[in-house]
Coordinates of C-alpha atoms and ligand atoms in Angstrom, one line a residue:
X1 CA -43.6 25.9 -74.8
X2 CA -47.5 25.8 -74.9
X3 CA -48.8 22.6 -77.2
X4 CA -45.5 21.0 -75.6
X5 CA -47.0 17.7 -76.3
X6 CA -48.1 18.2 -79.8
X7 CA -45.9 16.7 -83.1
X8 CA -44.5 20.0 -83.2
X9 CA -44.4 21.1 -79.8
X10 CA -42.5 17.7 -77.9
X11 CA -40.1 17.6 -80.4
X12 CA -38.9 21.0 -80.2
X13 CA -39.2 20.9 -76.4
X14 CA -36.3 18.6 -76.4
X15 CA -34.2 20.2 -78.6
X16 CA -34.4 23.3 -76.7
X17 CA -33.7 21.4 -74.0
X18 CA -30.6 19.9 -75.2
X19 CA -29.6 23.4 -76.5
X20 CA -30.3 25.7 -73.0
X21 CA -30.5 23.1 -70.3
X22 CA -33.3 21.0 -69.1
X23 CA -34.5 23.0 -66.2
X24 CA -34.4 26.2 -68.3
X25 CA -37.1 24.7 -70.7
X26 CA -40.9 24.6 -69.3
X27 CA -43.3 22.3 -71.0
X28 CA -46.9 23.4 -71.1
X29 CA -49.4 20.6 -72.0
X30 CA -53.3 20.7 -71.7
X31 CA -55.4 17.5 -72.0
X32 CA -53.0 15.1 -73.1
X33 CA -50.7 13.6 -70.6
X34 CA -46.7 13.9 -71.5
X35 CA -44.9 11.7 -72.8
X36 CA -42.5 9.8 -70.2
X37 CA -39.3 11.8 -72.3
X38 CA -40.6 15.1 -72.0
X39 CA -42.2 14.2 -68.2
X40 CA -38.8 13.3 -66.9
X41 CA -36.5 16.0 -68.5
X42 CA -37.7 18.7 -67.4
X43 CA -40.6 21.0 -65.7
X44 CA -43.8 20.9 -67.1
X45 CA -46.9 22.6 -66.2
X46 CA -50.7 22.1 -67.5
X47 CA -52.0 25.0 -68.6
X48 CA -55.2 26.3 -70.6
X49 CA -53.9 28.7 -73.1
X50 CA -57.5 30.1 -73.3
X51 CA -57.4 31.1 -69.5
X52 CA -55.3 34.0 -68.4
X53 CA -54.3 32.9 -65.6
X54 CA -52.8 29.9 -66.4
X55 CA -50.2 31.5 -68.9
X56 CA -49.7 34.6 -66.3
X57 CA -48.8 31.9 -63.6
X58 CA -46.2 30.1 -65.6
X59 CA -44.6 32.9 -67.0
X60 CA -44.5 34.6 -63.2
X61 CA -43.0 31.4 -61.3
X62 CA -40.6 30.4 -64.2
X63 CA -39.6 34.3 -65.1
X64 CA -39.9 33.1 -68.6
X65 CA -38.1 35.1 -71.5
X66 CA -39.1 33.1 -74.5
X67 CA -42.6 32.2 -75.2
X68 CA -43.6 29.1 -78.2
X69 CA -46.6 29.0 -78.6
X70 CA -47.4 26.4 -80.5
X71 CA -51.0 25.5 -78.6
X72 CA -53.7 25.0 -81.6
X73 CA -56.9 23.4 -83.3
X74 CA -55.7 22.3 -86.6
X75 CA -57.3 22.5 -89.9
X76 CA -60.1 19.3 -89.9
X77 CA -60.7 19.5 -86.1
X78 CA -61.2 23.0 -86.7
X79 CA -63.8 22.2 -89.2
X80 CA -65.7 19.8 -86.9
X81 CA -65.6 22.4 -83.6
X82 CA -65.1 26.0 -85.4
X83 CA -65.8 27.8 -82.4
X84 CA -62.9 25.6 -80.6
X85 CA -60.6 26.2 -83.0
X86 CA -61.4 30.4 -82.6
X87 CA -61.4 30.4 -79.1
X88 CA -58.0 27.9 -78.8
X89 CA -56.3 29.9 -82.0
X90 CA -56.8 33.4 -81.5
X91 CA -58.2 33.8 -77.7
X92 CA -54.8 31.9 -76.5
X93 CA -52.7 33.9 -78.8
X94 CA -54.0 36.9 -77.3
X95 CA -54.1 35.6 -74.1
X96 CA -50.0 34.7 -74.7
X97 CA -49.5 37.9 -76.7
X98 CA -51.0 40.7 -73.7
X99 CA -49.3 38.6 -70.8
X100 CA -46.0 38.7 -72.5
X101 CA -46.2 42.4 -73.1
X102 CA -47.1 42.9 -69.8
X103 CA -44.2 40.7 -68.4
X104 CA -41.8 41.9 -70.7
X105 CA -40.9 38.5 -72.6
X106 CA -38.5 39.1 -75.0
X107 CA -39.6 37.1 -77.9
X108 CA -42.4 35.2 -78.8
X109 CA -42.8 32.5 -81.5
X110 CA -46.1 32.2 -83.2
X111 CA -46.5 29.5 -86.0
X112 CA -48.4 30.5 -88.8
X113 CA -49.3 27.8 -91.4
X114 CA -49.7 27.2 -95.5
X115 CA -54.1 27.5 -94.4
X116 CA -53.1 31.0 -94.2
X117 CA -54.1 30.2 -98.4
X118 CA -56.9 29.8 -100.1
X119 CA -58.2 28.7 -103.6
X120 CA -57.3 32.4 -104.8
X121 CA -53.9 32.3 -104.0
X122 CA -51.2 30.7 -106.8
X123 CA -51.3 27.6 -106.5
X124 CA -48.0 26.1 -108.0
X125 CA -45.7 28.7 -105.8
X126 CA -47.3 30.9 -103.2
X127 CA -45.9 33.7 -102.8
X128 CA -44.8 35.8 -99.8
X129 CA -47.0 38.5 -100.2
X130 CA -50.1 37.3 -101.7
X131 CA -53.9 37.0 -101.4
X132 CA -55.0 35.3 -98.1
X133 CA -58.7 34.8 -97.9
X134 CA -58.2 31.2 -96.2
X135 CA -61.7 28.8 -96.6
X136 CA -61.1 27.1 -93.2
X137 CA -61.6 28.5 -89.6
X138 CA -57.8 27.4 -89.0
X139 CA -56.9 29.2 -91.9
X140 CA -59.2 32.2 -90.9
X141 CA -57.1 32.1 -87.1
X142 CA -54.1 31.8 -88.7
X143 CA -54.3 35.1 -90.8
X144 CA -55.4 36.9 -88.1
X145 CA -52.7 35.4 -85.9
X146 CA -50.6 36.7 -88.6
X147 CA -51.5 39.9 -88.4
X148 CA -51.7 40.1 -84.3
X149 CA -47.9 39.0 -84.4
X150 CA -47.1 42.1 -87.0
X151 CA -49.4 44.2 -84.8
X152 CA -47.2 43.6 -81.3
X153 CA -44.4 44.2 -82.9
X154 CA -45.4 47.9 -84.5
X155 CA -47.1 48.6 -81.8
X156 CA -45.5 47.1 -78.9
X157 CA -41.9 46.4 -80.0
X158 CA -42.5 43.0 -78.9
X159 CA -40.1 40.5 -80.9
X160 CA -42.7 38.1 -82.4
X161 CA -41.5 35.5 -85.3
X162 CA -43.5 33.1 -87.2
X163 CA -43.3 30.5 -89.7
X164 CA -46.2 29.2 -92.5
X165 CA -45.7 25.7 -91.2
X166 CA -46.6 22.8 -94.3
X167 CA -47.3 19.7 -93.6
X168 CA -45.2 18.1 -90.9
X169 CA -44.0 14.6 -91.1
X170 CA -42.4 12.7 -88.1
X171 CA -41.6 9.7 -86.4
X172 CA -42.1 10.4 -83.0
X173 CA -45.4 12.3 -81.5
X174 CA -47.7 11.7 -84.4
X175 CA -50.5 14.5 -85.7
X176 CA -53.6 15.2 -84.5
X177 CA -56.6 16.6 -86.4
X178 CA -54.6 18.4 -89.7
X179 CA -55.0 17.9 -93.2
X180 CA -52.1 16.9 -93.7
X181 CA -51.6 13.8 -91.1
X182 CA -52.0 11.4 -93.7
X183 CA -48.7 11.8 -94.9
X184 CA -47.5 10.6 -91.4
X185 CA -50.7 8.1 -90.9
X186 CA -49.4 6.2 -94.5
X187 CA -46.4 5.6 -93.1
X188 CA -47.2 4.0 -89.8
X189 CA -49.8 1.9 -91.5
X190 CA -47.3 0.5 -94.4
X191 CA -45.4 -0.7 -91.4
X192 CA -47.4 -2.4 -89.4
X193 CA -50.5 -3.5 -92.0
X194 CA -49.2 -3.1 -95.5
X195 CA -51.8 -1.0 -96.5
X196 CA -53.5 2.2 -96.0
X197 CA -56.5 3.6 -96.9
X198 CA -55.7 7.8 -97.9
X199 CA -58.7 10.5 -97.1
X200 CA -57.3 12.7 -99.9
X201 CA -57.3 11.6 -103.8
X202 CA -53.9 10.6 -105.3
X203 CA -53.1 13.6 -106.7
X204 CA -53.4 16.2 -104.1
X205 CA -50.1 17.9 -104.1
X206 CA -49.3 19.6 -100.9
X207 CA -46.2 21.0 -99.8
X208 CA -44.3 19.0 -96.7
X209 CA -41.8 19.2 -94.4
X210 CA -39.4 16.8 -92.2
X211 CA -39.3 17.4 -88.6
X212 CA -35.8 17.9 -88.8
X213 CA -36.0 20.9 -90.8
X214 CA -38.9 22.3 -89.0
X215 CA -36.8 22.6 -85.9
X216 CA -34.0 24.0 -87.3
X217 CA -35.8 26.3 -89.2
X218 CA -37.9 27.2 -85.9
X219 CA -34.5 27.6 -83.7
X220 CA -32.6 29.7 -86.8
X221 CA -35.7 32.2 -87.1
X222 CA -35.8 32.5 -83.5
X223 CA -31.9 33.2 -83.4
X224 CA -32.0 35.6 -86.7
X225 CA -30.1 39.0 -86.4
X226 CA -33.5 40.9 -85.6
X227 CA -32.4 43.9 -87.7
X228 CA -32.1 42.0 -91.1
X229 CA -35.8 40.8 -90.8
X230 CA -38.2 42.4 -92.7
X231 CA -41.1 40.2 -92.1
X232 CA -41.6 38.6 -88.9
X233 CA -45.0 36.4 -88.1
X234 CA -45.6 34.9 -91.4
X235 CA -42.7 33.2 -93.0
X236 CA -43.0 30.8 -95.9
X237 CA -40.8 28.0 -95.7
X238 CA -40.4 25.5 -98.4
X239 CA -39.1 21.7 -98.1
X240 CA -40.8 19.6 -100.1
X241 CA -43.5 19.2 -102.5
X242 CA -45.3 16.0 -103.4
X243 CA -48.8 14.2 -104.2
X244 CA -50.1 11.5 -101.9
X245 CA -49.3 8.8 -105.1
X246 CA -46.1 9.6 -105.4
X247 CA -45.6 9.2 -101.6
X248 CA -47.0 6.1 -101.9
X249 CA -44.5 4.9 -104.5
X250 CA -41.3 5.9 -102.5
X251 CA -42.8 4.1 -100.0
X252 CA -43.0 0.4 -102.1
X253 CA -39.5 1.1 -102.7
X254 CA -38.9 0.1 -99.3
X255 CA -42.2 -1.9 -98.3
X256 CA -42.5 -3.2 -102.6
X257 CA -46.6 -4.7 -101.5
X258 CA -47.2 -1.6 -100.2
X259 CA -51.1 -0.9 -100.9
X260 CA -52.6 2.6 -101.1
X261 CA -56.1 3.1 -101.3
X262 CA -58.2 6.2 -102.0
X263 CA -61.3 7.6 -100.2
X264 CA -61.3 11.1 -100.1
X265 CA -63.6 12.6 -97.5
X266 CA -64.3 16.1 -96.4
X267 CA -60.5 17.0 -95.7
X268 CA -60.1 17.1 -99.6
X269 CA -62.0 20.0 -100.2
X270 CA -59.7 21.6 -97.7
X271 CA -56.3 20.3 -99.1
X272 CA -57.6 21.4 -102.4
X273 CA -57.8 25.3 -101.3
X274 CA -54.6 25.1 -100.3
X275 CA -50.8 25.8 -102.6
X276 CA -49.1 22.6 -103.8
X277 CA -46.0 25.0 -103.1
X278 CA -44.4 27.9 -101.5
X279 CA -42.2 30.5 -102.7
X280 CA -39.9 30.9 -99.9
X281 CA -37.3 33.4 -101.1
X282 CA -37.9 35.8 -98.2
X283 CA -37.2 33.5 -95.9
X284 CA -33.5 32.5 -97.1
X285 CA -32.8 35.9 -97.8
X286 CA -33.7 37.3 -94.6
X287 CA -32.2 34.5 -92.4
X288 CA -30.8 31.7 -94.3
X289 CA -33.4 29.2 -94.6
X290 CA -32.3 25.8 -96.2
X291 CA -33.7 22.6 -95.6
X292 CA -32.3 19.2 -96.2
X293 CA -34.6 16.5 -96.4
X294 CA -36.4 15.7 -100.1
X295 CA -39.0 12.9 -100.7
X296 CA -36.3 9.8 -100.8
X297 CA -34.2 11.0 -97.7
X298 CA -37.3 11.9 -95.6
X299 CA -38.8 8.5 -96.3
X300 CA -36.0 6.6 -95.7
X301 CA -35.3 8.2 -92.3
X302 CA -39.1 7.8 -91.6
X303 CA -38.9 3.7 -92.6
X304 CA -35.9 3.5 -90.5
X305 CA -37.0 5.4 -87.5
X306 CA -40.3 3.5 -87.4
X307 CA -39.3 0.1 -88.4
X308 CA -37.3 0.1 -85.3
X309 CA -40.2 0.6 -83.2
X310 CA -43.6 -0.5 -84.8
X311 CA -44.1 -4.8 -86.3
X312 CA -46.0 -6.0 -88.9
X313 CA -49.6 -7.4 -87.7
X314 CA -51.2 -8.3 -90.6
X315 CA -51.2 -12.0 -92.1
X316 CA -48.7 -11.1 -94.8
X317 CA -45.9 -10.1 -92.1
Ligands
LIG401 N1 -50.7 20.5 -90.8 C1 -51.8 21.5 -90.7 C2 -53.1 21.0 -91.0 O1 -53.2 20.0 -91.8 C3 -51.4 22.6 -91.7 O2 -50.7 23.6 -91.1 O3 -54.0 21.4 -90.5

């Protein structure tokens, strides 16, 4: 698991774990040191997805079969450092793709994401097959990521799967330089202040996911009959689909003086090329996708999860 301590990227390192043993299940972090949960239940190795080496050595000492790759710039970090975001995005992905051709890994998972859109796609439900001429450099990797996965797998027979991740909201390992993270930021900031202060507008619509549903639907695309899937690298899975003010709202019916404020700064402009919705037909036709959080359940579970953890520090508490 590259990104293994990323939202994504711990989480789903301990389900795996859980599912196929804790020893058979190597984390692969970078900068960020792991978290004591994913430290102490299993290996984990530091590793630079953008040097060769580093991804040849783990895959050699662990004999690994089953690559995630789930090392990445997201979309507003990718904005500030665009040359990062290339080299992190696509020269790891090749970096992961050529070393597990060459070491025979059976299947490799590489997330795609809803930047894969851009202002010309349909915007109230995306479609499968539809225009992709993505405004950000994330986006820009992620099509081309796309299209490397398709790639290894005509050319190469290499079993590559990937979803179009939404937004991702979660209790535990919060987001890091995506669009999107305000829909997990608004949450811990109700808790613990009251209020929060949203960099996109009130009605920006994007489409959202619990982390619950993103790894089951990770772990049943990855466990899919191979011969009923027609697409493989670029997946749209829907969830959930709401605007920033009407997050707010289910929120005050849990915390009612709940205060959401509006400043939209640069990240709007790239929520705004981007589909309020997906059309994910392909995906529960082709391997049963269904997810089962909506708004209310989602935020409930996210008040309770929190609340347990995280006090109120502001004079009001
Ligand atoms: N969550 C991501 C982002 O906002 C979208 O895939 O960049």
């Amino acid at each position: 698991m590259t990104g293994a301590v990323g939202q994504i990227g711990s989480e789903l390192t301990l389900a795996l774990r859980e599912r196929f043993g804790n020893e058979n299940v190597v984390a692969a972090g970078h900068r960020t040191a792991p978290q004591p949960a994913l430290r102490d239940s299993g290996p984990f190795e530091t590793v630079d997805v953008t040097v060769r080496e580093d991804v040849d050595r783990v895959l050699e000492t662990y004999a690994i079969d089953t690559v995630y790759h789930l090392a990445a710039i997201l979309s507003a970090r990718g904005e500030e450092n665009p040359g990062l975001a290339w080299r992190v995005n696509i020269d790891g992905l090749v970096n992961v793709l050529e070393a597990s051709r060459e070491r025979n890994v059976n299947q490799v998972c590489i997330p795609s994401s809803i930047a894969v859109f851009g202002p010309e796609t349909p915007s109230d439900c995306a479609p499968q097959e539809t225009i992709l001429l993505p405004t950000t450099m994330y986006g820009v990797t992620k099509v081309a990521g796309e299209l490397l996965g398709e790639y290894y797998v005509r050319r190469y027979g290499l079993d590559v799967r990937g979803l179009r991740y939404p937004g991702i909201i979660s209790s535990e390992t919060p987001p890091g330089g995506g669009t999107t993270d305000y829909a997990v930021d608004i949450f811990y900031q109700a808790i613990q202040t009251g209020r929060y202060t949203c960099f996109v507008g009130p009605e920006t619509r994007l489409p959202m996911m619990y982390m619950p549903d993103c790894i089951k639907a990770t772990i049943d695309l990855m466990e899919a009959d191979r011969a009923q899937l027609v697409h493989h690298s670029n997946f749209n899975v829907g969830s959930m689909c709401f605007s920033a003010a009407e997050l707010a709202e289910e929120i005050r019916k849990h915390i009612p003086d709940f205060v959401c404020e509006y400043e939209p700064d640069f990240r709007q402009a790239i929520a705004d090329s981007w589909p309020c919705n997906v059309d994910d037909r392909a995906a529960r036709e082709e391997w049963g996708w269904e997810p089962h959080y909506d708004l209310a359940s989602m935020t409930a579970d996210m008040i309770e999860q929190l609340s347990a953890r995280l006090t109120r520090t502001d004079a009001a508490a």
